[in-house]
Coordinates of C-alpha atoms in Angstrom, one line a residue:
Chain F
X1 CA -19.8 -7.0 2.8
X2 CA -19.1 -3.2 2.7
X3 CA -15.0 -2.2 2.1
X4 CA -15.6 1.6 2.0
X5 CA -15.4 3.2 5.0
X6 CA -18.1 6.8 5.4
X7 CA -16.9 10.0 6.6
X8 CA -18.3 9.3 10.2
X9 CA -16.4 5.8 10.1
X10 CA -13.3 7.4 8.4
X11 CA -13.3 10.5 11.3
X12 CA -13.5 8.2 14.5
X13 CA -10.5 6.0 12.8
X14 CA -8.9 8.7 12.2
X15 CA -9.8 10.4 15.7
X16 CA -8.3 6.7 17.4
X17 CA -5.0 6.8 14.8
X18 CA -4.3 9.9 15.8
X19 CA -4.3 9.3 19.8
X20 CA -1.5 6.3 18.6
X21 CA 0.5 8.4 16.4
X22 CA 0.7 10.9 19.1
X23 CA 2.1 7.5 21.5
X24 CA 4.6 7.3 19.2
X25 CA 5.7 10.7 18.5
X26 CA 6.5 10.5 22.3
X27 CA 8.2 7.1 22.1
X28 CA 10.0 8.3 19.1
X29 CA 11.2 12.0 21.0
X30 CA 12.2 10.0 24.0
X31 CA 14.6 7.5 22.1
X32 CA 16.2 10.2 20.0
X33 CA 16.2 12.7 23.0
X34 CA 14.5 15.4 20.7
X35 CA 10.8 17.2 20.4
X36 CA 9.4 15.2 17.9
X37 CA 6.6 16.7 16.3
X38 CA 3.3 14.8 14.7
X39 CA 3.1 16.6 11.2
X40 CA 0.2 14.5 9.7
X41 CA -2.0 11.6 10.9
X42 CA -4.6 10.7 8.2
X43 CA -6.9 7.8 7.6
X44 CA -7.3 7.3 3.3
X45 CA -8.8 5.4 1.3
X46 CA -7.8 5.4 -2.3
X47 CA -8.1 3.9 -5.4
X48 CA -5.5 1.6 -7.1
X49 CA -4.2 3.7 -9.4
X50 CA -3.7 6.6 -6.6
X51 CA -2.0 4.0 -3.8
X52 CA 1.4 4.2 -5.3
X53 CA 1.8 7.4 -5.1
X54 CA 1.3 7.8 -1.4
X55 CA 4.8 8.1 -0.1
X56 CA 5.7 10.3 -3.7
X57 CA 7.3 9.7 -6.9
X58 CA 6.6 5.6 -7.4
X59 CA 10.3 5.5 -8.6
X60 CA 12.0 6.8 -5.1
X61 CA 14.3 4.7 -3.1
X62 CA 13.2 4.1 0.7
X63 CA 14.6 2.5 3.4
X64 CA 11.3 0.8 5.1
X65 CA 11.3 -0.9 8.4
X66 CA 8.1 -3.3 8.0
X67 CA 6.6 -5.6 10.6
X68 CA 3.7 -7.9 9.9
X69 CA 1.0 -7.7 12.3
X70 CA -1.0 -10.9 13.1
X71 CA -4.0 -10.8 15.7
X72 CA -7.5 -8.8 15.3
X73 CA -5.3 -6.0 13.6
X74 CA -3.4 -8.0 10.8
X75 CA -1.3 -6.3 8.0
X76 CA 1.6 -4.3 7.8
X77 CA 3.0 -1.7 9.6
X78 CA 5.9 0.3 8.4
X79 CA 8.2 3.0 9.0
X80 CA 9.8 4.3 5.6
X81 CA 12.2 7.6 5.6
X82 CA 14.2 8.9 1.9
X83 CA 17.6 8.1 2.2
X84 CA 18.9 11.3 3.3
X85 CA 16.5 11.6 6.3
X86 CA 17.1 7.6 7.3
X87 CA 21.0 8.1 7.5
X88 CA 20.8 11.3 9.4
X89 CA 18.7 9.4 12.1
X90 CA 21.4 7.0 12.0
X91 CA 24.0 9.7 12.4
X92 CA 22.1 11.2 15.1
X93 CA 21.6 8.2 16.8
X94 CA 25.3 7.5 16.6
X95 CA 26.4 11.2 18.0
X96 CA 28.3 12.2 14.6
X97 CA 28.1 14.7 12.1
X98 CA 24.9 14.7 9.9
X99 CA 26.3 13.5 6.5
X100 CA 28.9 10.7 8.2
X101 CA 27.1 8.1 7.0
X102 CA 26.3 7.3 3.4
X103 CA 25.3 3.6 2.9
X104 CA 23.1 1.0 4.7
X105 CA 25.8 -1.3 6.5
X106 CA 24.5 -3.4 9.2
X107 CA 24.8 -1.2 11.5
X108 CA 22.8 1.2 9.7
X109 CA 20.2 -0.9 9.3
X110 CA 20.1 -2.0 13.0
X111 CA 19.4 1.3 14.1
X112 CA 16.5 2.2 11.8
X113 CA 14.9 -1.4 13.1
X114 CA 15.4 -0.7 16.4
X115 CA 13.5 2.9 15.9
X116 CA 10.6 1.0 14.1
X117 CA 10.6 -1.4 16.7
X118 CA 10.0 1.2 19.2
X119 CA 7.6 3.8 17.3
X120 CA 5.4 0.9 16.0
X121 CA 5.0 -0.8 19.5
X122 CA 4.2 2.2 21.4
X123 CA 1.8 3.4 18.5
X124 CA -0.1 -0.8 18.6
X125 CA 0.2 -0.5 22.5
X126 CA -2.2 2.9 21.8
X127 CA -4.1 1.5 19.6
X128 CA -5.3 -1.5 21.3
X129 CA -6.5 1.0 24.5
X130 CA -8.5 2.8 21.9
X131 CA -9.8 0.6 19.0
X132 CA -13.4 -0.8 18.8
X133 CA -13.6 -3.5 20.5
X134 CA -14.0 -6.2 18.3
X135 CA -10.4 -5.1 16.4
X136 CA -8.8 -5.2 20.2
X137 CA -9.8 -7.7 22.0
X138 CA -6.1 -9.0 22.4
X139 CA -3.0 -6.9 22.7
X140 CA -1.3 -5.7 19.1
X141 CA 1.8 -7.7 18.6
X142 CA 4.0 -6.4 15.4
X143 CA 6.5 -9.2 14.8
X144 CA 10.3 -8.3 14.4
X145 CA 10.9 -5.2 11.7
X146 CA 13.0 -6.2 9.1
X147 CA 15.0 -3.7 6.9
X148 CA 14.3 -2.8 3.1
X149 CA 15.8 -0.4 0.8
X150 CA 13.2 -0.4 -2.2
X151 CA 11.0 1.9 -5.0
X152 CA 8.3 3.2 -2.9
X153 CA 5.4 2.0 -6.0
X154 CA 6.8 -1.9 -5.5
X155 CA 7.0 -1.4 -1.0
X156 CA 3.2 0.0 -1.1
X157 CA 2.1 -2.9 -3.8
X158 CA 3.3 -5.8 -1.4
X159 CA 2.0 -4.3 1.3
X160 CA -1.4 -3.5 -0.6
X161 CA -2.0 -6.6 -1.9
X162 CA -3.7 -8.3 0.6
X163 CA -6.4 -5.5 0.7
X164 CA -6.3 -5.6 -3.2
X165 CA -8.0 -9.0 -3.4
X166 CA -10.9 -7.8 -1.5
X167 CA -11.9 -4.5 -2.8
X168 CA -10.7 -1.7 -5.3
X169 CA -10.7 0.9 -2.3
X170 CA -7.3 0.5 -1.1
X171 CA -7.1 2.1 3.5
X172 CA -3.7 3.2 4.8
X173 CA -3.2 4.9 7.7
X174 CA -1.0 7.5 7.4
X175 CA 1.2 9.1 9.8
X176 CA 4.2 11.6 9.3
X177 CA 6.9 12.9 12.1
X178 CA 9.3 16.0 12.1
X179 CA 11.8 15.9 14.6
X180 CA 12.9 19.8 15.4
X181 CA 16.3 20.8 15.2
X182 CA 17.1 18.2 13.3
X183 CA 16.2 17.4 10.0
X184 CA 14.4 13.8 10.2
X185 CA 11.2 13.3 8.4
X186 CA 9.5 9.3 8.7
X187 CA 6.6 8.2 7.4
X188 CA 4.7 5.4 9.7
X189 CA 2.5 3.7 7.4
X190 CA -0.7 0.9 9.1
X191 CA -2.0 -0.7 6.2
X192 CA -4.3 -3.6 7.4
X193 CA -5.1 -7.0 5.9
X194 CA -8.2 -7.6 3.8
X195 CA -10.1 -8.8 6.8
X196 CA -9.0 -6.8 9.5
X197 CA -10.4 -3.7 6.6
X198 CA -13.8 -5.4 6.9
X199 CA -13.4 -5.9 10.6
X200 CA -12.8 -2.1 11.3
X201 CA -15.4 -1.5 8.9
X202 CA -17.4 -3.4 11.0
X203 CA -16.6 -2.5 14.5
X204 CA -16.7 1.1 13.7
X205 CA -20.0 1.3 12.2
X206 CA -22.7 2.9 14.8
Chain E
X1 CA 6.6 1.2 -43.6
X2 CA 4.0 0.8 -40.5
X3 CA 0.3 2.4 -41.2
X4 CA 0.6 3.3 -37.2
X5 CA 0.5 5.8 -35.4
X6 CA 3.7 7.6 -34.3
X7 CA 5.0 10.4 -32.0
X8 CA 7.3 13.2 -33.5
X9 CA 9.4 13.4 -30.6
X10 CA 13.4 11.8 -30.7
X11 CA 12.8 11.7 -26.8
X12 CA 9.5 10.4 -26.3
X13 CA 7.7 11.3 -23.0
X14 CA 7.7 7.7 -21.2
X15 CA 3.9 6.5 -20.3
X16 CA 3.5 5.4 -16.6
X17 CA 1.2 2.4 -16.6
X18 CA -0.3 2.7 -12.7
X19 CA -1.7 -0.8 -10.5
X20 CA -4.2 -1.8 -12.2
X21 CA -3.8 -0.2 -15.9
X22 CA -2.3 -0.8 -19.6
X23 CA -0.9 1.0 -22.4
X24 CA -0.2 0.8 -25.8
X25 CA 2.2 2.9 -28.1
X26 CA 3.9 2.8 -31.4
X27 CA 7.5 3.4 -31.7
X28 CA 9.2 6.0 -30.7
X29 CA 7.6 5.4 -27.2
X30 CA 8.6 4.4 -23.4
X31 CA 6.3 2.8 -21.4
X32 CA 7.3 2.3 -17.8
X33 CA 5.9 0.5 -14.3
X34 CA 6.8 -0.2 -11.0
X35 CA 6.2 -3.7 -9.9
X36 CA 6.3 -5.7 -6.6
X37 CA 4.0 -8.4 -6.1
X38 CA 2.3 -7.5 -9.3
X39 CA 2.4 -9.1 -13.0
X40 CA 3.8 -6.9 -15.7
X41 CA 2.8 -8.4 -19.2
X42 CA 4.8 -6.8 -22.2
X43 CA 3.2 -7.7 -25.2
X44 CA 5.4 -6.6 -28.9
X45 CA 5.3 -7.3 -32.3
X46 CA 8.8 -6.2 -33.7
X47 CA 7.8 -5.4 -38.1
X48 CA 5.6 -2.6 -37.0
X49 CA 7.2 -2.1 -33.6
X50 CA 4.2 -1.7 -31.9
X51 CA 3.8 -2.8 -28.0
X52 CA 1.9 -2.6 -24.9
X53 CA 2.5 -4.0 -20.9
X54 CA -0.3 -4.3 -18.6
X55 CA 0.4 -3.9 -14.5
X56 CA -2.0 -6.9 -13.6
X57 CA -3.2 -7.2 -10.0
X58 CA -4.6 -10.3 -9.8
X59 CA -5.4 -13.7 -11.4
X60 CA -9.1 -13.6 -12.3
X61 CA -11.9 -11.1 -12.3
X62 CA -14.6 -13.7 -11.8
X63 CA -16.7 -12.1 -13.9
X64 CA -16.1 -8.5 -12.6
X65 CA -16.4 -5.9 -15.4
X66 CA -15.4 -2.7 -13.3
X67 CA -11.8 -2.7 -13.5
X68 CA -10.3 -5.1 -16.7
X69 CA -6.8 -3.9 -15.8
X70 CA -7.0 -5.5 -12.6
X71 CA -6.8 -9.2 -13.5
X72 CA -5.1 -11.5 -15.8
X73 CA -7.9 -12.5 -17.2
X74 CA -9.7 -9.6 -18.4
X75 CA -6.5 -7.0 -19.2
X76 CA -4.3 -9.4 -21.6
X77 CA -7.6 -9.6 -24.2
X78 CA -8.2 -5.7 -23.6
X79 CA -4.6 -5.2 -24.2
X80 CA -3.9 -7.2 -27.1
X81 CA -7.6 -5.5 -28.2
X82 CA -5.8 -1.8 -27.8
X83 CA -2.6 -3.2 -29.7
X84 CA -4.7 -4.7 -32.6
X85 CA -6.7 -1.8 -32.3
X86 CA -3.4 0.7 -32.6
X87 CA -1.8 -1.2 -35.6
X88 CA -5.3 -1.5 -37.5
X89 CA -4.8 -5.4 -38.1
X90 CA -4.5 -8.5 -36.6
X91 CA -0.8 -9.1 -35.2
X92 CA -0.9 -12.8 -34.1
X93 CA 0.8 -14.9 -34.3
X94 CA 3.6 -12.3 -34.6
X95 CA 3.1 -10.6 -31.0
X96 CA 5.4 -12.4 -28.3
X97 CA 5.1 -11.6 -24.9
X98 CA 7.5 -11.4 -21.7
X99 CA 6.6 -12.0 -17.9
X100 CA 7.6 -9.9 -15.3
X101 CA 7.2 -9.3 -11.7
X102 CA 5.8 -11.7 -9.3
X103 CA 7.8 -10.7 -6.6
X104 CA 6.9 -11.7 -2.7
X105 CA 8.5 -9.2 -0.2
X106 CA 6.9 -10.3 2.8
X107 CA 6.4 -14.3 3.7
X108 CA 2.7 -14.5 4.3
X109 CA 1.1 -17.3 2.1
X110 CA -1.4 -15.1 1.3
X111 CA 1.5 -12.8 -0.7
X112 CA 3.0 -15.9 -1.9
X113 CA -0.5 -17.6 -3.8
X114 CA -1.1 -14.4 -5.4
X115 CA 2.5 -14.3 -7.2
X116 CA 2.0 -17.9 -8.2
X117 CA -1.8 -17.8 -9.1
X118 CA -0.7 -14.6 -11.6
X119 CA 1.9 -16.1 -12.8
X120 CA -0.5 -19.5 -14.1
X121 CA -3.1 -17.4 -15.0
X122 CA -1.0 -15.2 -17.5
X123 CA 0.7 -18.1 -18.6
X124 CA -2.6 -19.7 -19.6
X125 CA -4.1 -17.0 -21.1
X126 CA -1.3 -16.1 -23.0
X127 CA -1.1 -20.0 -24.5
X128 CA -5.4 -19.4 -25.3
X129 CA -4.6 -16.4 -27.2
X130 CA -1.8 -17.9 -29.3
X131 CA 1.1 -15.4 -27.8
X132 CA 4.5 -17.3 -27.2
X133 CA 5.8 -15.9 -24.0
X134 CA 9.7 -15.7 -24.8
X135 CA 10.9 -14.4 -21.7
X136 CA 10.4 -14.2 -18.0
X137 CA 11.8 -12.4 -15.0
X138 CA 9.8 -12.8 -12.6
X139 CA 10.0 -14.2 -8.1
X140 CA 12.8 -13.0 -6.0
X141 CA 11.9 -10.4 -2.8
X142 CA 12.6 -7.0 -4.5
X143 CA 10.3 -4.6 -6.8
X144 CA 11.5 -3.7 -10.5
X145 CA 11.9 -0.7 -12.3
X146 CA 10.6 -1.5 -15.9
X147 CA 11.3 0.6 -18.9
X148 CA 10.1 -0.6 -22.2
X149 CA 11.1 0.9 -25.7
X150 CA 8.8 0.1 -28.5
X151 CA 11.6 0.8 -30.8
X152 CA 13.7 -1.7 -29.9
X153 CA 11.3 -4.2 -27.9
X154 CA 13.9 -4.7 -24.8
X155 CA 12.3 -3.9 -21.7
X156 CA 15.4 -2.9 -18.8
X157 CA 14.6 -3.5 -15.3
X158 CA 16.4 -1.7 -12.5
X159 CA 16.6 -3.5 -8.9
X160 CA 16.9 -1.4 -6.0
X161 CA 20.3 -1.2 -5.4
X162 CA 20.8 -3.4 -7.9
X163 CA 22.6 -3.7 -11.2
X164 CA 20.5 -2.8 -14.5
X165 CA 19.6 -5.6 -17.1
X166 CA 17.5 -5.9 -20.3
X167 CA 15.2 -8.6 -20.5

């Protein structure tokens, strides 16, 4: 079965991604009381060698937020932010100075779930309006985010590796946020399981 | 002395070995990789100081010939292949060989086989190919940073947040 999505396929994915990503620009704006601003929102599809370097230099720490999706959408989805811009949200979040906090307490880490929790619900909720119908036929449930501080190569590879068993074309969807004024970049990554790949494959075929 | 090739450089330019690929280098070199769930299979042979590591994917190609880097069984012969290849003669049975990698971040089963199903395969096709794997590091929930010196044959591994260690 095909694992390489055509340019029509690719541009109504990316057309349906980009309704969700704007869902949780909104989501993300309203829990951080800010415009938030939807910089990027791209569906790729790349080869091995290139999938590491998707979120930059393989050897940069991130702090990641994944949550494992199970349903007719499996795989991963996963907010990731540099250091500097994931402790400023926290800062933010906490009404201090930008710079206050400098490590990944408990706290910390609490409050970067709780915004993944949030951006990757509202994003699924869109998603499952919009998808084709044989990826949505039941509502997108992300389980609980957990917290990871790790090189971006190794986050991408466990999340990848699923896919990686079924074909050498690896699909992330790709979404990146700006929130003005202040200076928070995140990354919200959808990478789906090997089967839910074919599935969309599939179901967005004409 | 070694009839291999060499760089001229004191600070060699470290090789990135990307999913899926291997490398091979005479001393002075660095070869480097980032691995997660992946295998990372260092391959040395300390009188010539040659070496090589391969970023394997997954267990077996099943007779796939498009990409050898990607599984066990088709990048350890291409990479011992390169190294012979490199040092212009045959280097077993001095060539050992360390394990590394393996790692499962997230708790499906489906993450969980892979490790263990890379892990058998490259221990199996190490023992066919009469290379003694001395040294593993491999499991846990975290990626690795590896840097390997074909000077000295130590590979170190960074952990995120972690303390450094040689392996």
């Amino acid at each position: 079965m095909e694992t390489t999505l055509n340019e029509p396929q690719k541009r109504l994915l990316a057309a349906i991604f980009e309704i969700g990503a704007e869902h949780a620009a909104r989501a993300l704006s309203g829990w951080l009381g800010r415009p938030v601003r939807l910089v990027v929102s791209s569906v790729r599809q790349v080869d091995l060698e290139a999938a590491c370097e998707v979120l930059g230099a393989a050897d940069t720490l991130v702090a990641a937020c994944p949550m494992e999706l199970r349903g007719p959408l499996a795989g991963q989805i996963i907010l990731v932010f540099d250091d500097r811009a994931g402790l400023a949200l926290v800062d933010f979040l906490l009404r201090q100075p930008e710079g206050t906090t400098t490590t990944w307490g408990e706290l910390e880490q609490s409050a970067a779930r709780e915004t993944a929790n949030i951006v990757g619900c509202a994003y699924l909720n869109s998603l499952a309006a919009h998808l084709p119908t044989s990826s949505a036929e039941k509502t997108l449930e992300p389980g609980p985010p957990s917290f990871r501080h790790e090189f971006a190569a190794s986050l991408l590879q466990f999340a990848l590796m699923d896919q990686a068993t079924q074909s050498d074309q690896l699909l992330l969807i790709d979404t990146r946020f700006l929130a003005e004024e202040v200076e928070l970049e995140w990354t919200l990554l959808l990478v789906p399981s090997g089967d839910s790949l074919r599935s969309l494959i599939s179901a967005s075929s004409p | 002395m070694p009839d291999v090739p060499s760089a001229n450089t004191t600070q060699p330019t470290p090789i990135f070995v990307p999913m899926g690929r291997w490398a091979v280098a005479a001393a002075p070199a660095v070869i480097r990789t980032l691995l997660g769930s992946c295998a990372g299979v260092v391959l040395y042979e300390p009188q010539l100081k040659v070496g090589g590591l391969a970023h394997i994917v997954l267990p077996d190609s099943r007779g796939s010939v498009d990409h050898p880097g990607k599984y066990a069984d088709t990048a350890i012969p291409a990479l011992i292949e390169d190294l012979e290849r490199l040092a212009g003669r045959r280097l077993r049975p001095r060539l050992t060989a360390k394990l590394l990698g393996c790692a499962n971040m997230f708790q499906s089963s489906g993450n969980l086989e892979i490790g263990r199903l890379n892990r058998i395969a490259v221990e199996r096709i190490l023992a066919e190919s009469n290379v003694p794997l001395t040294r593993s590091d491999i499991g846990g929930d975290a990626g690795r940073n590896l840097t390997f010196c074909t000077s000295t044959g130590i590979v170190a591994v960074k952990v995120p947040g972690g303390a450094s260690y040689d392996v």
